[in-house]
Coordinates of C-alpha atoms and ligand atoms in Angstrom, one line a residue:
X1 CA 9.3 102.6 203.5
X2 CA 10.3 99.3 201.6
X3 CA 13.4 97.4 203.2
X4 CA 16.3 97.7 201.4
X5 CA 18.0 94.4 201.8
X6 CA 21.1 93.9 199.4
X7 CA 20.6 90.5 197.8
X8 CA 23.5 88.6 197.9
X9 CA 24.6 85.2 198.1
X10 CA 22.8 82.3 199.8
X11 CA 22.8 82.7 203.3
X12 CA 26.6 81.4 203.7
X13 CA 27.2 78.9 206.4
X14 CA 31.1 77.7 206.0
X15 CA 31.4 74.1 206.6
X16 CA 34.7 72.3 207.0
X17 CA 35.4 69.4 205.2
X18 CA 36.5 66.6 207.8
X19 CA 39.5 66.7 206.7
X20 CA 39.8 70.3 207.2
X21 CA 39.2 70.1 211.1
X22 CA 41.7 67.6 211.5
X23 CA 44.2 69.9 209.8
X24 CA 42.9 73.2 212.0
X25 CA 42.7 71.1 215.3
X26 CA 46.5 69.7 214.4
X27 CA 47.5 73.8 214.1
X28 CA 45.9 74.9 217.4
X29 CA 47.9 76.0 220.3
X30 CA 48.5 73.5 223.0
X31 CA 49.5 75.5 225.8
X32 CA 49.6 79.3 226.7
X33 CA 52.5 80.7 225.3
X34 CA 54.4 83.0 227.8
X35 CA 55.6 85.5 225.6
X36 CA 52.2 85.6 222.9
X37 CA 52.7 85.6 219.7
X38 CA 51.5 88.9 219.2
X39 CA 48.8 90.6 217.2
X40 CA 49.7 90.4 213.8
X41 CA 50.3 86.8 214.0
X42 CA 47.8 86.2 216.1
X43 CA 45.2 87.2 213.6
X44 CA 46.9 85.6 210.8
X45 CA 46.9 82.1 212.7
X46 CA 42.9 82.6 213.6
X47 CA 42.7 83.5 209.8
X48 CA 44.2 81.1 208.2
X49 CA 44.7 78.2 210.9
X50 CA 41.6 78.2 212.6
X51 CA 39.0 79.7 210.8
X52 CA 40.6 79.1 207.1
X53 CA 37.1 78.5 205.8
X54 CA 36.3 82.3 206.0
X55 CA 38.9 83.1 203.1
X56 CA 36.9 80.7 201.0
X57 CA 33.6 81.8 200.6
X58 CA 33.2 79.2 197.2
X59 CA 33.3 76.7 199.3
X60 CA 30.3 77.7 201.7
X61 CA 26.9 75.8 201.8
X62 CA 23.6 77.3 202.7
X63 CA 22.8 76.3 205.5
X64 CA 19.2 75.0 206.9
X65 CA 20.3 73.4 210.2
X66 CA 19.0 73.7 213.7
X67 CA 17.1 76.9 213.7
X68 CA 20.2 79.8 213.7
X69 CA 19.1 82.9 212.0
X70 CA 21.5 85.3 209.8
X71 CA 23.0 88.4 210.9
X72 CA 21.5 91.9 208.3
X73 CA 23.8 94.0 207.7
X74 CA 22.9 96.6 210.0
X75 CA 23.0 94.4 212.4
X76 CA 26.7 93.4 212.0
X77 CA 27.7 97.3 211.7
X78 CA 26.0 97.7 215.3
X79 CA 27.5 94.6 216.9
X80 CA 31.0 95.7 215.5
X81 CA 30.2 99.2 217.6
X82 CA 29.3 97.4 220.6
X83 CA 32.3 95.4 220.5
X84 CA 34.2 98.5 220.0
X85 CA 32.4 100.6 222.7
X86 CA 32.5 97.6 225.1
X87 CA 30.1 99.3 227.3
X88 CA 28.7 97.1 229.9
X89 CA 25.1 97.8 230.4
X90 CA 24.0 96.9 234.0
X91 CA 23.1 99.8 235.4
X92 CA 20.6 103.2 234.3
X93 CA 22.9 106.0 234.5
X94 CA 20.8 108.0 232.7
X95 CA 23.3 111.6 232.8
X96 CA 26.1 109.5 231.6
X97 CA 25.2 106.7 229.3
X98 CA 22.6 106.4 227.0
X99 CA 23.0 102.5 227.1
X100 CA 19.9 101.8 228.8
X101 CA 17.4 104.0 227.1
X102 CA 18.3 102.8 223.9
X103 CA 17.7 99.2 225.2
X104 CA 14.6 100.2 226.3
X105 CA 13.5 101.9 223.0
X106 CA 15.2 98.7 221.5
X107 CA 12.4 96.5 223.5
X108 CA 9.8 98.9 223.1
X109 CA 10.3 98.9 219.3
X110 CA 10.1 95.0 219.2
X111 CA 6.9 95.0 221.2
X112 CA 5.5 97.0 218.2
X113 CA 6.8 94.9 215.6
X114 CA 5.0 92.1 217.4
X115 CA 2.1 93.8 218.1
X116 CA 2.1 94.3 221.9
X117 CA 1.2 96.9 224.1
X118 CA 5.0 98.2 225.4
X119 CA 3.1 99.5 228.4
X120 CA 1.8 95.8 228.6
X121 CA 5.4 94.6 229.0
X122 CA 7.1 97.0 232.0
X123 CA 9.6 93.7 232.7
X124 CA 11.5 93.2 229.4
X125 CA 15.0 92.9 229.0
X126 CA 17.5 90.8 226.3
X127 CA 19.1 87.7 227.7
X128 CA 21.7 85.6 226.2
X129 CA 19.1 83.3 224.6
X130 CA 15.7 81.8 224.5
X131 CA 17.0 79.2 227.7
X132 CA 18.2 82.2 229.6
X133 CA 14.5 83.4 229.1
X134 CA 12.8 80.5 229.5
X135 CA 15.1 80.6 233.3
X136 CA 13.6 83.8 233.7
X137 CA 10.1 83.0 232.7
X138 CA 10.3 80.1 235.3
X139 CA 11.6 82.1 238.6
X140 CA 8.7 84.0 238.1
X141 CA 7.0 81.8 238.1
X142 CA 8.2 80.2 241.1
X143 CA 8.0 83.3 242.7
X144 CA 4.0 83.9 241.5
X145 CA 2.5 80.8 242.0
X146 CA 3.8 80.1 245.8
X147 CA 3.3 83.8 246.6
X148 CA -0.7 83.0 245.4
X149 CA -1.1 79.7 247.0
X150 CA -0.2 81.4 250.5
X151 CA -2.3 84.2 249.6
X152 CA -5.3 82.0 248.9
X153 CA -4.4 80.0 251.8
X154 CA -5.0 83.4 253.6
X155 CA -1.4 82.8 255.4
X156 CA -0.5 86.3 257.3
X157 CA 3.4 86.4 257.1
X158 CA 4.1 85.7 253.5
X159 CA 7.1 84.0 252.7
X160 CA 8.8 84.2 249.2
X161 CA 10.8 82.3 247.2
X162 CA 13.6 85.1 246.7
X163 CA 14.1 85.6 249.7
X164 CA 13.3 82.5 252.6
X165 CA 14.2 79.7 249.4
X166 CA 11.9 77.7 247.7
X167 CA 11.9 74.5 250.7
X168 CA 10.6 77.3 252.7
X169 CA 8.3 79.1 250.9
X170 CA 6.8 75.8 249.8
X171 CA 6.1 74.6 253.2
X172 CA 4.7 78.1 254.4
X173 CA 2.1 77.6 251.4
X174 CA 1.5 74.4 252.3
X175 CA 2.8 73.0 248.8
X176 CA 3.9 69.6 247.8
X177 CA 4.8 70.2 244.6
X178 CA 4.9 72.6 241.4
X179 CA 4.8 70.8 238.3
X180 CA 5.0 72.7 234.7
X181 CA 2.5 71.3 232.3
X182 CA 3.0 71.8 228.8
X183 CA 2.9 69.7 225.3
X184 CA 6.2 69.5 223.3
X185 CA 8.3 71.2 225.1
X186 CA 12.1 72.2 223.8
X187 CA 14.6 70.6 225.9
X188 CA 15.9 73.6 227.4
X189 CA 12.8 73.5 228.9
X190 CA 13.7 70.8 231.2
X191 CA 17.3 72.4 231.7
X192 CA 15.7 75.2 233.1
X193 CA 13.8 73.4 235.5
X194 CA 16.9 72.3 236.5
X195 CA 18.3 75.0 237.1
X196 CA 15.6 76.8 239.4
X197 CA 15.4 74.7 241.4
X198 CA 11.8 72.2 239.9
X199 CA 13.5 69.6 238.5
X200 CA 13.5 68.2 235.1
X201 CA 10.5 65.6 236.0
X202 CA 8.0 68.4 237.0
X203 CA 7.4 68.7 233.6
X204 CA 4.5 67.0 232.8
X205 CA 3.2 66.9 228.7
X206 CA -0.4 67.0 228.7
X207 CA -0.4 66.7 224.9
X208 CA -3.8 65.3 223.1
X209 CA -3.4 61.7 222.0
X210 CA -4.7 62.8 218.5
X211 CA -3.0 66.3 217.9
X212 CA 0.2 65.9 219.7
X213 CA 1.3 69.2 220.1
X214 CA -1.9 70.9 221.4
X215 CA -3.0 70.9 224.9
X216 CA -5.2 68.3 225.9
X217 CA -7.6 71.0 228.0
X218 CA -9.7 68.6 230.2
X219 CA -6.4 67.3 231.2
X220 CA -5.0 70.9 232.0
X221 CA -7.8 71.5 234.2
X222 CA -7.2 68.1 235.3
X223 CA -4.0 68.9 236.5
X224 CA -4.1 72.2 237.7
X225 CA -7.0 71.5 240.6
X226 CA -4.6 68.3 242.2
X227 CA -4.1 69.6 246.0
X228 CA -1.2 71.0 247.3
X229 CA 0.4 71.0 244.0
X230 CA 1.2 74.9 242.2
X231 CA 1.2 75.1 238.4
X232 CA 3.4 76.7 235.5
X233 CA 2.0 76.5 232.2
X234 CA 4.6 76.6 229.2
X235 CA 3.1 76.9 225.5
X236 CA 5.4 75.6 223.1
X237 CA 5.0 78.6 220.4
X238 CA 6.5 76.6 217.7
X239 CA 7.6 72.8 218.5
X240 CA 11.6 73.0 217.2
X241 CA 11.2 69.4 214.9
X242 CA 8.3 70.5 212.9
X243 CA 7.5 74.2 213.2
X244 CA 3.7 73.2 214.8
X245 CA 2.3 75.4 217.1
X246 CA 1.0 74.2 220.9
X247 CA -2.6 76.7 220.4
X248 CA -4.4 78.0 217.5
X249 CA -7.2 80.4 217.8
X250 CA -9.2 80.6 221.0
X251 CA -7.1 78.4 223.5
X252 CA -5.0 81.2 224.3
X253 CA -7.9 82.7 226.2
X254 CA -9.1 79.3 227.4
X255 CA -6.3 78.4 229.3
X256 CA -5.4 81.7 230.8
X257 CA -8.8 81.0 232.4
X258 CA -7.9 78.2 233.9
X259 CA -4.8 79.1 235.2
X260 CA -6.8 82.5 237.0
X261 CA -8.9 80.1 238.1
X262 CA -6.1 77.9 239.4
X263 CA -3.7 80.6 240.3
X264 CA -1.0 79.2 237.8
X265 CA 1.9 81.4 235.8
X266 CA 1.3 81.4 231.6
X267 CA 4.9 81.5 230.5
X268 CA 5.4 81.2 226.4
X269 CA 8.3 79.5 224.7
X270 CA 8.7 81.6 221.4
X271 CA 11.9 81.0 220.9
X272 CA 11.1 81.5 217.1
X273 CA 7.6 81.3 216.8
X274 CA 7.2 84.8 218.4
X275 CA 8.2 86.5 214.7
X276 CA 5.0 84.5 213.2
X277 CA 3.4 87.9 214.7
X278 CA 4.6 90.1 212.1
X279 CA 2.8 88.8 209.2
X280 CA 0.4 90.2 207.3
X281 CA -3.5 89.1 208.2
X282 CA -4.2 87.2 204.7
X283 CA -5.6 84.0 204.1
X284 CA -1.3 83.1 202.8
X285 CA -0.4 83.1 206.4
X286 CA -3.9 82.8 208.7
X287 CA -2.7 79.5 209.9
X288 CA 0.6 80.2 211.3
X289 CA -1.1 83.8 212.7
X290 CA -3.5 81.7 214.3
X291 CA -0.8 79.3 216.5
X292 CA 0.2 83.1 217.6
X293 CA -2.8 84.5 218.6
X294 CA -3.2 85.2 221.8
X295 CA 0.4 85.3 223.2
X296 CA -0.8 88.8 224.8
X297 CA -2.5 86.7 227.7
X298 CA 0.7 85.3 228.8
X299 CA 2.6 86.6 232.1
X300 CA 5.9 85.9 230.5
X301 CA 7.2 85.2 226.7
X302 CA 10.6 84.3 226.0
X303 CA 12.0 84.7 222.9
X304 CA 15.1 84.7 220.3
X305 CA 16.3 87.8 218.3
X306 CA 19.3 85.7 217.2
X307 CA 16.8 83.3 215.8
X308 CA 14.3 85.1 213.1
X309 CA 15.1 88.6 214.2
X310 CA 18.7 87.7 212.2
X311 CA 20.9 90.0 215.0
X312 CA 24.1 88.2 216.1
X313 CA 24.6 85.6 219.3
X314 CA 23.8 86.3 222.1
X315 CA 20.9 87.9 222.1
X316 CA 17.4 86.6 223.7
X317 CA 14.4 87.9 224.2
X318 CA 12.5 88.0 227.8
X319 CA 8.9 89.8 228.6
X320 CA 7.0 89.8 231.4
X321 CA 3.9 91.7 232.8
X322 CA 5.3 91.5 236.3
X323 CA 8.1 94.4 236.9
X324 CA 7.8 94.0 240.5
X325 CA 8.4 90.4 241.0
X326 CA 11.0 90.8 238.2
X327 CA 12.4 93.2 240.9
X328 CA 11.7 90.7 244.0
X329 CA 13.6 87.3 242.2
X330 CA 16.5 89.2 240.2
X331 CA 17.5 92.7 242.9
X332 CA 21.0 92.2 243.4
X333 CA 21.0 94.1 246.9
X334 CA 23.3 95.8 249.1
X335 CA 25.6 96.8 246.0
X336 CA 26.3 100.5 247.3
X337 CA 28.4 101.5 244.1
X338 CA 26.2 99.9 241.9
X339 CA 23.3 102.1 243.0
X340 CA 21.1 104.5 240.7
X341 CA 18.4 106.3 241.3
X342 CA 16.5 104.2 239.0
X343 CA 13.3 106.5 238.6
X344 CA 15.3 108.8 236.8
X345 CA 14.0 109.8 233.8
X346 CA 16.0 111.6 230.7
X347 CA 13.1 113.3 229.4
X348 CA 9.2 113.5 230.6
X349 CA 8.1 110.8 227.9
X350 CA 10.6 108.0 229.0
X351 CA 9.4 105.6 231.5
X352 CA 11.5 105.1 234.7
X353 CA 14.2 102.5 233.2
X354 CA 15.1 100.1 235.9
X355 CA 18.6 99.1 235.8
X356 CA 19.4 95.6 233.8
X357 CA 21.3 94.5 236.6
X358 CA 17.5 94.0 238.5
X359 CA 15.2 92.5 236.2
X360 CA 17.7 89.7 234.8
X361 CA 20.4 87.1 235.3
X362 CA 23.7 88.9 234.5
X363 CA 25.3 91.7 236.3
X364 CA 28.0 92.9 233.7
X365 CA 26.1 92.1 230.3
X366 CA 27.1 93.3 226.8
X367 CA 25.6 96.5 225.2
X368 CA 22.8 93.2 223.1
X369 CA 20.5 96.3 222.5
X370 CA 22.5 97.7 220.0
X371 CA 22.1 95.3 216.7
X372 CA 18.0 95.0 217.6
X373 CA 17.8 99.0 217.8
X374 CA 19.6 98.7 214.4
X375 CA 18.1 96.3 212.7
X376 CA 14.3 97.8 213.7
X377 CA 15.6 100.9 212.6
X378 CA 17.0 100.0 209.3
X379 CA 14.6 97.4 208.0
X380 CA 11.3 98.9 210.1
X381 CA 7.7 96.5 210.5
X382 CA 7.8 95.9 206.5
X383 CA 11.7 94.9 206.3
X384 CA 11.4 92.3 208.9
X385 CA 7.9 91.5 207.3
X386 CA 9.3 90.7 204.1
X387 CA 12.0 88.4 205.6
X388 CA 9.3 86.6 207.7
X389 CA 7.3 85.8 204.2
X390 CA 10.2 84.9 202.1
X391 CA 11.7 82.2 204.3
X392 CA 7.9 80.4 205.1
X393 CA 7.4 80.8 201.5
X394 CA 10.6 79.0 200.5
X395 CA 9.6 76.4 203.5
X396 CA 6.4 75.8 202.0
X397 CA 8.0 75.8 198.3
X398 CA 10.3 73.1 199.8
X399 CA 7.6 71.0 201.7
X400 CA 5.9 70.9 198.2
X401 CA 8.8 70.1 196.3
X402 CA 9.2 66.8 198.6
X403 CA 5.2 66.3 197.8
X404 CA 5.9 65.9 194.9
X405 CA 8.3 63.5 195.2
X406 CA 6.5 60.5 196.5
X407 CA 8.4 57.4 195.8
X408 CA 11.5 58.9 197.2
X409 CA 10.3 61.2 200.2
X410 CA 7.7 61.7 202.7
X411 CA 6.3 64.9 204.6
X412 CA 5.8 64.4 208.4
X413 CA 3.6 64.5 210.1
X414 CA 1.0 64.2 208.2
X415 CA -1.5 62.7 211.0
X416 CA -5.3 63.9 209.7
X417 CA -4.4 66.6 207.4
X418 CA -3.9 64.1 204.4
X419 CA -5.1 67.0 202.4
X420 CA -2.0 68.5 200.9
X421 CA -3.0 72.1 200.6
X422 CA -3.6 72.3 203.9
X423 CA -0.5 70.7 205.9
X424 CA 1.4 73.5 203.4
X425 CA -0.5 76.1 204.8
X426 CA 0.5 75.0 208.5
X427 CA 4.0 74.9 207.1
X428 CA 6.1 77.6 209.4
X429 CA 9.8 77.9 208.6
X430 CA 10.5 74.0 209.0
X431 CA 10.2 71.0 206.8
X432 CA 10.2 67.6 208.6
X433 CA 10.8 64.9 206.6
X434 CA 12.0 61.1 205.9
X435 CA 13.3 58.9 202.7
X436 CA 11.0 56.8 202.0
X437 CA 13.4 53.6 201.6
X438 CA 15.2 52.0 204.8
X439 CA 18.5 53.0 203.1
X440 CA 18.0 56.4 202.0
X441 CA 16.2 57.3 205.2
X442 CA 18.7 56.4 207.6
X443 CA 21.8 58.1 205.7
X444 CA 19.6 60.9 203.8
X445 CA 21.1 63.9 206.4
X446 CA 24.4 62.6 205.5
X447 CA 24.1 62.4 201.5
X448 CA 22.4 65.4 201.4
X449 CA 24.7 67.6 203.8
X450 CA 27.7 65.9 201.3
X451 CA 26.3 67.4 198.1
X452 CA 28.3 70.1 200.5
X453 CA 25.8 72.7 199.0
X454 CA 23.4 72.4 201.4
X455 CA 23.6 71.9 205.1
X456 CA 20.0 70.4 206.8
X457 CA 20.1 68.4 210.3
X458 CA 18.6 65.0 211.5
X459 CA 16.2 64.3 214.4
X460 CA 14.1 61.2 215.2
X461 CA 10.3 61.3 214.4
X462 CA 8.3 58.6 216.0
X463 CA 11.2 56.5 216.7
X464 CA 12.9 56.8 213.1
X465 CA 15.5 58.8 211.9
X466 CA 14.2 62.0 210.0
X467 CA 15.5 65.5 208.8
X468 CA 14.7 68.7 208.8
X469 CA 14.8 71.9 207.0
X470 CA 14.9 75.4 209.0
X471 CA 14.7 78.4 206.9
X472 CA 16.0 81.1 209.2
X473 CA 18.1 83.9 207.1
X474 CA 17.0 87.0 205.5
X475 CA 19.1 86.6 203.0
X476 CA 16.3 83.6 201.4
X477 CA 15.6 84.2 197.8
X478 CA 13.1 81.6 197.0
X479 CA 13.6 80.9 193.1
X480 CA 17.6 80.7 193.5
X481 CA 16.8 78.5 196.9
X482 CA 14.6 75.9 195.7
X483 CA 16.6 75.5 193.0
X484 CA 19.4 74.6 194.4
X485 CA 17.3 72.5 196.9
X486 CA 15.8 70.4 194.3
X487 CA 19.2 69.8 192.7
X488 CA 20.4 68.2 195.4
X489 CA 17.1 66.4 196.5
X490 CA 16.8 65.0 193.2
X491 CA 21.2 63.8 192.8
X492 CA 20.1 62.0 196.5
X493 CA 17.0 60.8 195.0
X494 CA 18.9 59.5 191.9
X495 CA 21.8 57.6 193.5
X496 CA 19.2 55.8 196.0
X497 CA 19.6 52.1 195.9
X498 CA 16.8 51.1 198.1
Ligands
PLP1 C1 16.1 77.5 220.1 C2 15.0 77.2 221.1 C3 15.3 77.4 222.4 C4 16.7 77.6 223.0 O1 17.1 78.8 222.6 P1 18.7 79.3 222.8 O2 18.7 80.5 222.0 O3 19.5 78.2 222.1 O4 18.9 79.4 224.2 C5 14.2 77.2 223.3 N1 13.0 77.0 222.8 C6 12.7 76.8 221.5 C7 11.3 76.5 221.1 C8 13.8 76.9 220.6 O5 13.5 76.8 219.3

C-alpha cells in the first residue's frame, strides 16, 4: 500500500533571530515562584515568552543541521498518547498492560523493515539515543570478551564483569587491557567508553592511510592477536561529517572472522546509517546498500529512530544477539515488587517478553514504543522506503548542484574518486563541503544560515573549516528543496568578495 504522506511545508525548523533569545532569555523566570502562576498563564508565557517562534511559522527555515530527523504525523498523534497515558514501561505485566508486547512487536516490526531476522535479535530494546546504545553495545561487550578470554584461558571459576567488576574480572582472565578498534568513530563513541569503565584512549582508529574511513584489515588482525589485550570492534555505519560508510561489500564477513578467531565483540554504530537497509536493490542506491551489507554479523547494532526513522526524541535503537548476557550486565536484582514472571506469554505466538527493566539502562522509561509501532504501522516498508529515497536523492541533487559550481564551491572528500558520477553515487543523506575562497570558506555556515531560509552546520575537514548538509525529514520534496537551496547558494556565491 503506497504511503500516504501529506506534503506540506519544508521540514520547519524555527530559528530565533539573536535578538529574539535575548528578548526570551530577558522574560524567563528567575526563581521558583511559591504560589505558580498557574496553568493558563503558564502556557501563555511558554507560548509566547519562550517558545514565541512556534506562533510564527513564516519565519521558520528548513533545516539541514546536525543529523535530527522530523517527526510523521503518526508519529506525533502516538507520542501525544504516550504523554497522555504516561505509562512507564519497565516491567512485562502481561494480564495488565499491553506496554511491553507492543514494544516488542514495535522492535520486531523494525527488524523487518531492515531486513533482519527478529528471532536473530532476542535482546532488543529502545534507549534514549544512539549513545545510550552505543553504552549498551559496549557492556556487552565488556561482559563477552573477558568472559571468552577466561574461557580460552580454560580458568575454572569464571568471574564476570557484572558481577566481581571489571579490575577483577580482568585480572582473573589474565587481561591487561581491552582496546576498541574502529575507524571514524562518532564522539559519543569515546563518551561511552568513558562511561563503562574503558576509557576514552582504548579507542584505537585503525583507519587505511588511503581510504580513511575503512578498516585497515592487516592492522585489525594486527591488533586483535597483541597478548593479554581483549578487543571490541565498532563499525562506523555512516561517518557523521560526510555520510561514508566504514565497510562495503565483503568486509562485513571478513572481520567477523577475525574477531571469532580472536574472541572479540562486533558492535555497529548505525546511528543513521542503519535506515540505508530499506532501499530498494537498484543500481540508484547499490552503493550506499553496499556500506550496509553485512550488519547481520554483528553481536550488537545501535541505532537512532529519532534520526531517519522521523519518531520524536528520545528514542534509540539497541540489538543484540546475546539475551542472556543482556540479562547478566543490565538484571536489576533483588527488586521483590518489581518482579514478573517474565516467561509469560499473552498468546502461544508471542515470545517470552523479558521485562525492559533487564535488558537496558533505565528502570522507569517512557512508553518510546508507541510513535515506532505508529509510524511502521502507518507508513509500512514502502512509506519509510519512499522517505529514505527522497532525502538521498535531494542529497545527491545538492552534492551536484555544488559540482556545478566550481569557482565558488568544492565537494569533500573527493580523495580518488575524481570521477563525479561516482562520489554522487556514494552520496548518503550528507553533503560535505567548503567555499573555495579563504573568505567565503571560513564564514560560508554563517552567510548561508543568515539567508535565514536555510539552516546547515559547520565542522572542520582536514584542518579547515567546512559545512555540511544532512537531509533527515520526510517531509523532503526534492524540486521545491533544491530550489530553494540553489537560491541561497547562488545569493552567498554572488556577494563573495574573495
Ligand atoms: C547521532 C549519532 C550518535 C549519537 O546519537 P544520539 O542520538 O545523539 O545519542 C552516535 N553515532 C552516530 C554515528 C551518530 O550519527
Amino acid at each position: 500500500m503506497a504511503a500516504e504522506l501529506p506534503q506540506e511545508t519544508g521540514n520547519l525548523f524555527v530559528l530565533p533571530r539573536p535578538d529574539d533569545v535575548e528578548t526570551a532569555r530577558s522574560k524567563l523566570l528567575s526563581n521558583l515562584p511559591s504560589a505558580g502562576l498557574g496553568t493558563g498563564t503558564a502556557n501563555r508565557h511558554l507560548r509566547d515568552d519562550v517558545v514565541p517562534g512556534l506562533n510564527k511559522p513564516s519565519q521558520s527555515s528548513t533545516f539541514y543541521g546536525f543529523v535530527t530527523g522530523g517527526v510523521t504525523p503518526t508519529a506525533a498523534f502516538a507520542d501525544n498518547v504516550v504523554t497522555e497515558m504516561d505509562q512507564n514501561v519497565q516491567v512485562h505485566l502481561p494480564k495488565e498492560t499491553i506496554c511491553t508486547v507492543v514494544e516488542d512487536r514495535a522492535t520486531s516490526m523494525l527488524c523487518e523493515l531492515l531486513d533482519f531476522h527478529p528471532a536473530d535479535w532476542p535482546h532488543r530494546t529502545f534507549t534514549t539515543g544512539a549513545t545510550a546504545s552505543n553504552v549498551v553495545g559496549l557492556a556487552l561487550g565488556r561482559q563477552f570478551v573477558i568472559h571468552e578470554a577466561q574461557q580460552r584461558a580454560q580458568i575454572e571459576h569464571l568471574s564476570t564483569v557484572a558481577d566481581a567488576g571489571l579490575f577483577s574480572a580482568m585480572k582473573a582472565a589474565s587481561l591487561k587491557s581491552i582496546q576498541i578498534l574502529t575507524t571514524v568513530p562518532h564522539s559519543s563513541l569515546r563518551k561511552a567508553a568513558s562511561i563503562v569503565g574503558l576509557g576514552r584512549s582504548s579507542v584505537v582508529d585503525i583507519s587505511r592511510k588511503d581510504k580513511l574511513h575503512q578498516f585497515d584489515l592487516s592492522a585489525l588482525a594486527w591488533h586483535l592477536k597483541q597478548d593479554c589485550t581483549a578487543s571490541i570492534v565498532v563499525i562506523s555505519c555512516a561517518e557523521v561529517n560526510t555520510g561514508l560508510f566504514a565497510t562495503h561489500g565483503d568486509d562485513m564477513r571478513k572481520i567477523r572472522e577475525l574477531c571469532d578467531q580472536y574472541g572479540a565483540w562486533l558492535h555497529v554504530d548505525a546511528a543513521f546509517g542503519l535506515l540505508a537497509r530499506v532501499l530498494p536493490e537498484s543500481e540508484e542506491f547499490r552503493e550506499v546498500k553496499d556500506g550496509v551489507a553485512g550488519l547481520e554479523l554483528a553481536d550488537s547494532i545501535a541505532g537512532d529512530a529519532h534520526k531517519l526513522l522521523n519518531v520524536p526524541y528520545d528514542c534509540g535503537i539497541m540489538l543484540s544477539k546475546r539475551l542472556d548476557l543482556a540479562i547478566e550486565v543490565f538484571q536489576n536484582p533483588n527488586a521483590a515488587y518489581l518482579n514478573t514472571a517474565s516467561s509469560e506469554t499473552t498468546a502461544s505466538t508471542d515470545r517470552a517478553i523479558p521485562s525492559p527493566l533487564n535488558i537496558g539502562i533505565e528502570n522507569s522509561r517512557r512508553f518510546r514504543a508507541l510513535p515506532v509501532y505508529a509510524t511502521l504501522a502507518a507508513y509500512g516498508r514502502q512509506g519509510h522506503r519512499d522517505m529514505m529515497e527522497r532525502q538521498i536523492r535531494l542529497a545527491r541533487a545538492i552534492a551536484a548542484a555544488i559540482v556545478a559550481r566550481p569557482k565558488y564551491f568544492e565537494l569533500l572528500p573527493m580523495g580518488e574518486d575524481s570521477e563525479i558520477c561516482r562520489r554522487l553515487q556514494n552520496i548518503y543523506i550528507i553533503v560535505l563541503f567548503r567555499a573555495k575562497g579563504d573568505k567565503l570558506s571560513t564564514e560560508l555556515v554563517k552567510r548561508i544560515n543568515s539567508s535565514r531560509r536555510i539552516y546547515i552546520s559547520g565542522t572542520t575537514w582536514q584542518g579547515k573549516p567546512a559545512a555540511r548538509f544532512a537531509v533527515a525529514s520526510w517531509r523532503v520534496d526534492v524540486e521545491r528543496d533544491l530550489s530553494l537551496v540553489i537560491q541561497v547558494l547562488d545569493e552567498v556565491a554572488a556577494s563573495s568578495t574573495d
